[in-house]
mmCIF file of C-alpha atoms and ligand atoms in Angstrom:
data_model
loop_
_atom_site.group_PDB
_atom_site.id
_atom_site.type_symbol
_atom_site.label_atom_id
_atom_site.label_comp_id
_atom_site.label_asym_id
_atom_site.label_seq_id
_atom_site.Cartn_x
_atom_site.Cartn_y
_atom_site.Cartn_z
ATOM 1 C CA ASP A 21 -61.679 67.756 36.369
ATOM 2 C CA GLU A 22 -57.995 68.125 36.951
ATOM 3 C CA VAL A 23 -55.792 66.040 34.440
ATOM 4 C CA ILE A 24 -52.509 64.750 36.022
ATOM 5 C CA VAL A 25 -49.993 64.382 33.324
ATOM 6 C CA THR A 26 -46.974 62.055 34.225
ATOM 7 C CA PRO A 27 -43.695 63.856 33.158
ATOM 8 C CA LEU A 28 -41.923 62.398 30.056
ATOM 9 C CA ILE A 29 -38.556 63.148 31.399
ATOM 10 C CA ARG A 30 -37.041 64.418 34.605
ATOM 11 C CA THR A 31 -34.033 66.982 34.401
ATOM 12 C CA THR A 32 -31.960 68.015 37.291
ATOM 13 C CA ILE A 33 -29.184 70.378 35.612
ATOM 14 C CA SER A 34 -30.963 73.222 34.010
ATOM 15 C CA ASP A 35 -34.128 75.056 33.454
ATOM 16 C CA ASP A 36 -34.957 77.381 30.375
ATOM 17 C CA ARG A 37 -38.546 78.520 31.521
ATOM 18 C CA GLY A 38 -37.346 82.037 32.532
ATOM 19 C CA ASP A 39 -35.985 84.988 30.590
ATOM 20 C CA GLU A 40 -32.624 82.869 30.173
ATOM 21 C CA PRO A 41 -31.199 79.317 31.151
ATOM 22 C CA CYS A 42 -30.217 78.658 34.461
ATOM 23 C CA TYR A 43 -27.529 76.140 34.837
ATOM 24 C CA ASP A 44 -28.032 73.946 37.973
ATOM 25 C CA GLY A 45 -30.091 77.221 39.492
ATOM 26 C CA TYR A 46 -27.372 79.920 38.226
ATOM 27 C CA PRO A 47 -28.439 82.303 35.558
ATOM 28 C CA ALA A 48 -26.269 82.294 32.743
ATOM 29 C CA SER A 49 -25.823 86.054 32.561
ATOM 30 C CA GLU A 50 -24.941 86.255 36.083
ATOM 31 C CA LEU A 51 -22.080 83.738 35.866
ATOM 32 C CA ILE A 52 -20.694 85.692 32.853
ATOM 33 C CA ASN A 53 -20.966 88.982 34.570
ATOM 34 C CA LYS A 54 -19.480 87.758 37.782
ATOM 35 C CA GLY A 55 -16.502 86.411 35.967
ATOM 36 C CA TYR A 56 -17.119 82.610 35.698
ATOM 37 C CA GLU A 57 -16.006 80.655 32.625
ATOM 38 C CA ILE A 58 -16.608 77.638 30.452
ATOM 39 C CA PRO A 59 -14.940 75.075 33.048
ATOM 40 C CA HIS A 60 -17.562 76.555 35.610
ATOM 41 C CA VAL A 61 -20.490 75.841 33.354
ATOM 42 C CA ILE A 62 -19.273 72.364 32.861
ATOM 43 C CA GLY A 63 -18.813 71.851 36.348
ATOM 44 C CA LEU A 64 -22.576 72.986 36.885
ATOM 45 C CA LEU A 65 -24.057 71.002 33.878
ATOM 46 C CA TRP A 66 -21.777 67.774 34.382
ATOM 47 C CA ASP A 67 -21.467 67.592 38.125
ATOM 48 C CA LYS A 68 -23.843 70.097 39.551
ATOM 49 C CA ARG A 69 -21.462 71.988 41.599
ATOM 50 C CA LEU A 70 -19.705 75.522 41.268
ATOM 51 C CA ILE A 71 -16.260 74.421 41.051
ATOM 52 C CA SER A 72 -13.222 76.418 42.502
ATOM 53 C CA LYS A 73 -11.100 78.880 40.598
ATOM 54 C CA GLN A 74 -8.209 76.200 40.857
ATOM 55 C CA GLU A 75 -10.226 73.341 39.512
ATOM 56 C CA ALA A 76 -11.612 75.673 36.712
ATOM 57 C CA GLU A 77 -7.946 76.540 35.822
ATOM 58 C CA ILE A 78 -7.123 72.547 35.755
ATOM 59 C CA ILE A 79 -9.964 72.026 33.325
ATOM 60 C CA LYS A 80 -9.107 74.890 31.067
ATOM 61 C CA ARG A 81 -5.510 73.373 30.778
ATOM 62 C CA ILE A 82 -6.875 70.018 30.040
ATOM 63 C CA MET A 83 -9.273 71.321 27.452
ATOM 64 C CA MET A 84 -6.332 73.354 25.655
ATOM 65 C CA LEU A 85 -4.017 70.442 25.938
ATOM 66 C CA SER A 86 -6.429 67.831 24.063
ATOM 67 C CA ALA A 87 -8.289 70.193 21.739
ATOM 68 C CA ASP A 88 -6.367 68.708 18.601
ATOM 69 C CA HIS A 89 -3.522 66.219 17.905
ATOM 70 C CA GLY A 90 -3.040 66.891 14.309
ATOM 71 C CA PRO A 91 -4.569 65.302 11.203
ATOM 72 C CA CYS A 92 -3.439 61.642 11.574
ATOM 73 C CA VAL A 93 -5.408 60.530 14.633
ATOM 74 C CA SER A 94 -8.386 58.313 13.924
ATOM 75 C CA GLY A 95 -10.883 61.433 14.953
ATOM 76 C CA ALA A 96 -9.338 64.151 12.925
ATOM 77 C CA TYR A 97 -8.562 61.770 9.889
ATOM 78 C CA ALA A 98 -12.202 60.492 9.863
ATOM 79 C CA THR A 99 -13.415 64.318 9.778
ATOM 80 C CA ILE A 100 -11.093 65.164 7.233
ATOM 81 C CA LEU A 101 -12.051 62.298 4.915
ATOM 82 C CA ALA A 102 -15.734 63.231 5.317
ATOM 83 C CA ALA A 103 -15.046 66.950 4.653
ATOM 84 C CA CYS A 104 -13.165 65.889 1.466
ATOM 85 C CA ALA A 105 -16.332 63.975 0.493
ATOM 86 C CA GLY A 106 -18.343 67.090 0.796
ATOM 87 C CA ILE A 107 -20.247 66.157 4.110
ATOM 88 C CA GLY A 108 -21.548 69.070 5.993
ATOM 89 C CA MET A 109 -20.046 70.130 9.306
ATOM 90 C CA SER A 110 -22.167 68.490 11.911
ATOM 91 C CA GLN A 111 -22.120 64.922 10.031
ATOM 92 C CA ALA A 112 -17.988 65.470 9.382
ATOM 93 C CA VAL A 113 -17.716 66.236 12.880
ATOM 94 C CA ALA A 114 -19.970 63.504 14.200
ATOM 95 C CA ALA A 115 -17.835 61.079 11.976
ATOM 96 C CA GLY A 116 -14.562 62.177 13.867
ATOM 97 C CA LEU A 117 -16.542 61.845 17.350
ATOM 98 C CA ILE A 118 -17.540 58.146 16.315
ATOM 99 C CA MET A 119 -13.972 57.244 16.392
ATOM 100 C CA ILE A 120 -13.272 58.227 20.002
ATOM 101 C CA GLY A 121 -13.596 54.899 21.824
ATOM 102 C CA PRO A 122 -11.628 52.466 23.912
ATOM 103 C CA ARG A 123 -8.145 52.662 22.025
ATOM 104 C CA PHE A 124 -8.402 56.372 20.958
ATOM 105 C CA GLY A 125 -9.613 59.055 23.151
ATOM 106 C CA GLY A 126 -12.182 57.238 24.903
ATOM 107 C CA ALA A 127 -10.228 55.560 27.519
ATOM 108 C CA VAL A 128 -10.661 58.409 29.995
ATOM 109 C CA THR A 129 -13.756 57.073 31.706
ATOM 110 C CA ASP A 130 -12.477 53.509 32.040
ATOM 111 C CA ALA A 131 -8.981 54.817 32.984
ATOM 112 C CA GLY A 132 -10.521 56.886 35.899
ATOM 113 C CA ARG A 133 -12.606 53.857 36.808
ATOM 114 C CA TRP A 134 -9.861 51.426 37.093
ATOM 115 C CA PHE A 135 -7.217 53.733 38.695
ATOM 116 C CA LYS A 136 -10.011 54.673 41.313
ATOM 117 C CA TYR A 137 -10.721 50.982 41.891
ATOM 118 C CA ALA A 138 -7.020 50.361 42.818
ATOM 119 C CA VAL A 139 -6.887 53.374 44.971
ATOM 120 C CA ASP A 140 -10.331 52.699 46.836
ATOM 121 C CA ASN A 141 -9.234 49.176 47.285
ATOM 122 C CA LYS A 142 -5.738 49.771 48.335
ATOM 123 C CA MET A 143 -4.055 47.830 45.829
ATOM 124 C CA ASN A 144 -0.439 48.030 44.923
ATOM 125 C CA VAL A 145 0.686 48.199 41.337
ATOM 126 C CA ASP A 146 1.443 44.571 40.959
ATOM 127 C CA GLU A 147 -1.949 43.543 42.359
ATOM 128 C CA PHE A 148 -3.513 46.089 39.957
ATOM 129 C CA LEU A 149 -1.744 44.941 37.014
ATOM 130 C CA ALA A 150 -2.306 41.291 37.625
ATOM 131 C CA TYR A 151 -6.059 42.058 38.220
ATOM 132 C CA MET A 152 -6.327 44.015 34.964
ATOM 133 C CA LYS A 153 -4.481 41.456 32.985
ATOM 134 C CA LYS A 154 -6.821 38.561 34.205
ATOM 135 C CA ASN A 155 -10.024 40.665 34.241
ATOM 136 C CA VAL A 156 -10.178 43.486 31.820
ATOM 137 C CA GLY A 157 -7.272 43.603 29.332
ATOM 138 C CA PRO A 158 -5.038 46.425 28.217
ATOM 139 C CA VAL A 159 -4.885 49.188 31.010
ATOM 140 C CA PRO A 160 -7.098 52.049 29.941
ATOM 141 C CA GLY A 161 -4.848 55.141 30.079
ATOM 142 C CA ILE A 162 -1.689 53.406 29.296
ATOM 143 C CA GLY A 163 0.219 53.382 26.243
ATOM 144 C CA HIS A 164 0.544 55.439 22.964
ATOM 145 C CA ARG A 165 1.130 54.500 19.413
ATOM 146 C CA VAL A 166 3.788 57.302 18.832
ATOM 147 C CA LYS A 167 4.836 58.560 22.297
ATOM 148 C CA SER A 168 7.063 56.798 24.635
ATOM 149 C CA LEU A 169 9.906 57.101 27.091
ATOM 150 C CA ARG A 170 12.136 58.357 24.234
ATOM 151 C CA ASN A 171 9.513 60.618 22.665
ATOM 152 C CA PRO A 172 7.590 61.855 25.885
ATOM 153 C CA ASP A 173 4.173 63.444 25.496
ATOM 154 C CA LYS A 174 4.743 67.014 26.356
ATOM 155 C CA ARG A 175 0.899 67.458 27.235
ATOM 156 C CA VAL A 176 1.282 64.823 29.884
ATOM 157 C CA LYS A 177 4.380 66.339 31.531
ATOM 158 C CA GLU A 178 2.733 69.997 31.396
ATOM 159 C CA LEU A 179 -0.541 68.713 33.023
ATOM 160 C CA VAL A 180 1.137 66.616 35.685
ATOM 161 C CA GLY A 181 3.777 69.224 36.399
ATOM 162 C CA TYR A 182 1.196 71.773 36.939
ATOM 163 C CA VAL A 183 -1.306 69.715 39.028
ATOM 164 C CA LYS A 184 1.706 68.795 41.231
ATOM 165 C CA SER A 185 2.787 72.262 41.569
ATOM 166 C CA LEU A 186 -0.578 73.072 43.452
ATOM 167 C CA ASN A 187 0.246 70.804 46.355
ATOM 168 C CA ILE A 188 -3.224 69.331 46.334
ATOM 169 C CA LYS A 189 -3.988 65.584 47.255
ATOM 170 C CA THR A 190 -3.674 63.522 44.055
ATOM 171 C CA PRO A 191 -3.802 59.798 44.966
ATOM 172 C CA CYS A 192 -5.244 58.740 41.512
ATOM 173 C CA LEU A 193 -2.510 60.622 39.411
ATOM 174 C CA ASP A 194 -0.024 59.336 42.142
ATOM 175 C CA PHE A 195 -1.186 55.702 41.544
ATOM 176 C CA ALA A 196 -1.388 56.311 37.726
ATOM 177 C CA LEU A 197 2.488 57.601 37.819
ATOM 178 C CA GLU A 198 3.498 54.524 39.839
ATOM 179 C CA VAL A 199 1.725 52.398 37.302
ATOM 180 C CA GLU A 200 3.538 53.933 34.355
ATOM 181 C CA LYS A 201 6.945 53.310 36.040
ATOM 182 C CA ILE A 202 6.322 49.422 35.955
ATOM 183 C CA THR A 203 4.466 49.324 32.350
ATOM 184 C CA ALA A 204 6.935 51.679 30.793
ATOM 185 C CA ALA A 205 9.928 49.830 32.303
ATOM 186 C CA LYS A 206 8.461 46.540 30.441
ATOM 187 C CA LYS A 207 7.804 48.262 26.997
ATOM 188 C CA ASP A 208 8.763 51.926 26.539
ATOM 189 C CA ASN A 209 5.489 52.989 24.850
ATOM 190 C CA LEU A 210 3.473 52.053 27.678
ATOM 191 C CA ILE A 211 3.514 55.398 29.104
ATOM 192 C CA LEU A 212 0.609 57.057 31.005
ATOM 193 C CA ASN A 213 -1.004 58.758 28.027
ATOM 194 C CA VAL A 214 -3.207 61.852 27.783
ATOM 195 C CA ASP A 215 -6.405 59.964 28.403
ATOM 196 C CA GLY A 216 -5.049 58.457 31.582
ATOM 197 C CA THR A 217 -3.591 61.804 32.987
ATOM 198 C CA MET A 218 -6.707 63.630 32.395
ATOM 199 C CA ALA A 219 -8.622 60.702 33.972
ATOM 200 C CA ALA A 220 -6.626 60.500 37.076
ATOM 201 C CA VAL A 221 -6.667 64.262 37.661
ATOM 202 C CA LEU A 222 -10.362 64.348 37.066
ATOM 203 C CA VAL A 223 -11.055 61.770 39.597
ATOM 204 C CA ASP A 224 -8.996 63.414 42.098
ATOM 205 C CA LEU A 225 -11.034 66.624 41.454
ATOM 206 C CA GLY A 226 -14.068 64.504 42.185
ATOM 207 C CA PHE A 227 -15.593 64.471 38.715
ATOM 208 C CA PRO A 228 -18.129 61.557 38.335
ATOM 209 C CA ILE A 229 -16.490 58.603 36.361
ATOM 210 C CA ASP A 230 -19.390 58.504 33.783
ATOM 211 C CA SER A 231 -18.621 62.251 32.716
ATOM 212 C CA LEU A 232 -14.713 61.705 32.145
ATOM 213 C CA ASN A 233 -14.859 60.888 28.335
ATOM 214 C CA GLY A 234 -16.813 64.116 27.991
ATOM 215 C CA PHE A 235 -13.749 65.932 28.690
ATOM 216 C CA PHE A 236 -11.998 64.506 25.632
ATOM 217 C CA ILE A 237 -14.945 64.600 23.398
ATOM 218 C CA LEU A 238 -15.563 68.184 24.305
ATOM 219 C CA SER A 239 -12.207 69.319 23.885
ATOM 220 C CA ARG A 240 -11.428 67.358 20.612
ATOM 221 C CA THR A 241 -14.580 68.714 18.884
ATOM 222 C CA ILE A 242 -12.742 71.950 18.856
ATOM 223 C CA GLY A 243 -10.090 70.247 16.812
ATOM 224 C CA LEU A 244 -12.375 68.477 14.812
ATOM 225 C CA ILE A 245 -14.259 71.595 13.824
ATOM 226 C CA GLY A 246 -11.123 73.052 12.852
ATOM 227 C CA HIS A 247 -10.196 70.187 10.549
ATOM 228 C CA TRP A 248 -13.462 70.496 8.639
ATOM 229 C CA VAL A 249 -13.208 74.286 8.340
ATOM 230 C CA ASP A 250 -9.659 74.034 7.157
ATOM 231 C CA GLN A 251 -10.596 71.314 4.206
ATOM 232 C CA LYS A 252 -13.397 73.724 3.157
ATOM 233 C CA ARG A 253 -11.165 76.721 3.073
ATOM 234 C CA GLN A 254 -8.994 74.698 0.806
ATOM 235 C CA ASP A 255 -11.453 73.394 -1.264
ATOM 236 C CA SER A 256 -10.072 69.914 -0.901
ATOM 237 C CA ARG A 257 -10.824 67.032 -3.248
ATOM 238 C CA LEU A 258 -12.465 63.618 -2.579
ATOM 239 C CA ILE A 259 -10.008 61.384 -1.133
ATOM 240 C CA ARG A 260 -9.399 57.907 -2.646
ATOM 241 C CA LEU A 261 -7.037 55.543 -1.200
ATOM 242 C CA PHE A 262 -3.966 54.595 -3.565
ATOM 243 C CA ASP A 263 -3.883 50.868 -4.477
ATOM 244 C CA TYR A 264 -0.407 50.724 -3.148
ATOM 245 C CA LEU A 265 -1.543 51.489 0.356
ATOM 246 C CA VAL A 266 -3.659 48.254 0.174
ATOM 247 C CA ASN A 267 -2.557 44.726 0.757
ATOM 248 C CA TYR A 268 -5.027 43.128 -1.632
ATOM 249 C CA ALA A 269 -5.249 39.415 0.040
ATOM 250 C CA ALA A 270 -8.638 38.535 -1.720
ATOM 251 C CA PRO A 271 -8.370 35.561 -4.279
ATOM 252 C CA LYS A 272 -6.942 36.440 -7.792
ATOM 253 C CA ARG A 273 -9.715 36.709 -10.430
ATOM 254 C CA ARG A 274 -10.890 33.309 -11.417
ATOM 255 C CA GLU A 275 -13.553 31.649 -13.821
ATOM 256 C CA VAL A 276 -16.882 30.750 -12.278
HETATM 257 N N1 Q5B B 18 -0.338 46.878 25.200
HETATM 258 C C1 Q5B B 18 -3.089 53.116 22.693
HETATM 259 O O1 Q5B B 18 -1.221 50.745 21.380
HETATM 260 C C2 Q5B B 18 -2.966 51.777 22.319
HETATM 261 C C3 Q5B B 18 -1.395 48.222 26.637
HETATM 262 C C4 Q5B B 18 -0.736 46.892 26.634
HETATM 263 C C5 Q5B B 18 -1.067 46.554 28.774
HETATM 264 C C6 Q5B B 18 -2.127 48.684 27.976
HETATM 265 C C7 Q5B B 18 -2.718 50.877 23.371
HETATM 266 C C8 Q5B B 18 -3.990 50.794 24.167
HETATM 267 C C9 Q5B B 18 -5.318 51.609 26.310
HETATM 268 C C10 Q5B B 18 -6.327 52.462 25.431
HETATM 269 C C11 Q5B B 18 -5.810 53.917 25.782
HETATM 270 C C12 Q5B B 18 -5.776 56.184 24.760
HETATM 271 C C13 Q5B B 18 -3.982 51.368 21.292
HETATM 272 C C14 Q5B B 18 -4.423 56.565 24.061
HETATM 273 C C15 Q5B B 18 -5.273 58.783 22.625
HETATM 274 C C16 Q5B B 18 -5.224 60.406 22.300
HETATM 275 C C17 Q5B B 18 -4.130 60.758 21.463
HETATM 276 C C18 Q5B B 18 -3.901 59.863 20.178
HETATM 277 C C19 Q5B B 18 -2.676 59.920 19.230
HETATM 278 C C20 Q5B B 18 -4.753 62.068 20.785
HETATM 279 C C21 Q5B B 18 -1.631 52.066 21.428
HETATM 280 C C22 Q5B B 18 0.881 46.198 21.366
HETATM 281 C C23 Q5B B 18 1.418 45.347 22.699
HETATM 282 C C24 Q5B B 18 0.448 44.276 22.961
HETATM 283 C C25 Q5B B 18 -0.445 44.839 23.931
HETATM 284 C C26 Q5B B 18 0.466 45.764 24.870
HETATM 285 C C27 Q5B B 18 -0.613 47.957 24.559
HETATM 286 N N2 Q5B B 18 -1.253 48.758 25.353
HETATM 287 N N3 Q5B B 18 -0.587 46.227 27.744
HETATM 288 N N4 Q5B B 18 -2.000 47.824 28.860
HETATM 289 N N5 Q5B B 18 -2.396 49.735 27.957
HETATM 290 N N6 Q5B B 18 -4.076 51.573 25.407
HETATM 291 N N7 Q5B B 18 -6.030 54.672 24.743
HETATM 292 O O2 Q5B B 18 1.065 50.863 19.786
HETATM 293 O O3 Q5B B 18 2.370 40.961 23.892
HETATM 294 O O4 Q5B B 18 2.411 42.391 21.763
HETATM 295 O O5 Q5B B 18 0.381 41.296 22.511
HETATM 296 O O6 Q5B B 18 -5.001 50.104 23.870
HETATM 297 O O7 Q5B B 18 -5.392 54.355 26.804
HETATM 298 O O8 Q5B B 18 -5.958 58.064 22.234
HETATM 299 O O9 Q5B B 18 -2.033 60.853 19.537
HETATM 300 O O10 Q5B B 18 -2.242 59.240 18.454
HETATM 301 O O11 Q5B B 18 -4.398 63.013 21.638
HETATM 302 O O12 Q5B B 18 -5.367 62.149 19.694
HETATM 303 O O13 Q5B B 18 -1.167 50.361 18.664
HETATM 304 O O14 Q5B B 18 -3.133 60.987 22.237
HETATM 305 O O15 Q5B B 18 -1.688 51.205 24.113
HETATM 306 O O16 Q5B B 18 -0.072 48.705 20.436
HETATM 307 O O17 Q5B B 18 -2.333 47.471 20.783
HETATM 308 O O18 Q5B B 18 -0.906 46.581 19.156
HETATM 309 O O19 Q5B B 18 -0.244 46.619 21.578
HETATM 310 O O20 Q5B B 18 1.225 46.148 23.858
HETATM 311 O O21 Q5B B 18 -0.999 44.002 24.685
HETATM 312 O O22 Q5B B 18 1.265 43.182 23.594
HETATM 313 P P1 Q5B B 18 -0.271 50.190 19.974
HETATM 314 P P2 Q5B B 18 -0.930 47.365 20.485
HETATM 315 P P3 Q5B B 18 1.630 41.938 22.869
HETATM 316 S S1 Q5B B 18 -4.282 58.241 23.914
#
């Protein structure tokens, strides 16, 4: 008697049943030997398409620019704190990754989503900002804690300059830059940030909205691993906050 088993999961991106993995049908060794690189693997596994050389170069640059931003940002700081508490690499890196969210690093997907929404609906910047204020809140991809018009983010300038030099159509990036003109005029740190720039460029390249945060997560993992290894190498001690860094606002000690 034939037993019919219902598959537990369905995958459409890779197959490991041969002598090597195939990414969206392409054997890994063939990709390597024909000169394809990490961005092509990302294209195959995240968007099921073999991206062009030009797209691969843009993705490589996005990854290089967002791999790390020093020890003070939420993600790196969490990984360093964990490393100093003796936590192993995967957990300490996971602690840093958990920090990636709507305010730090994880605004890429929503920035892409809303810039695309505006472009698709032919909104002008004023309409977009009014819509966001009423329905969404702070515009994802806009604003930075330390970068501003007076202290520009070189990463953003670099990426925008490169993409613009290619003379490709960039409706989302163009719109995001128009948004920045208005928001930064209101408050000088409301610039187009690295999340927003990556998002706009990646939407213009056709990457699925849901994949966009992945670009920051993947790139920043390089930096988080670096911070963990760095603390191990230095045999760093446990970190404990100093009292003077805390505003103790709890009631003074009292009798029961
Ligand atoms: N306001 C990023 O804010 C930050 C506004 C806004 C309208 C906005 C804030 C924000 C959207 C999320 C986003 C990615 C939290 C940032 C990154 C990677 C990184 C990190 C690094 C790296 C900073 C003060 C006043 C308030 C707000 C208004 C702020 N943002 N209004 N749209 N987008 N952005 N995140 O300075 O009237 O006073 O109440 O949430 O895109 O994470 O290097 O550090 O590589 O690691 O803390 O670059 O902009 O100011 O939140 O106290 O706001 O500005 O409504 O107005 P701040 P807040 P009011 S890139």
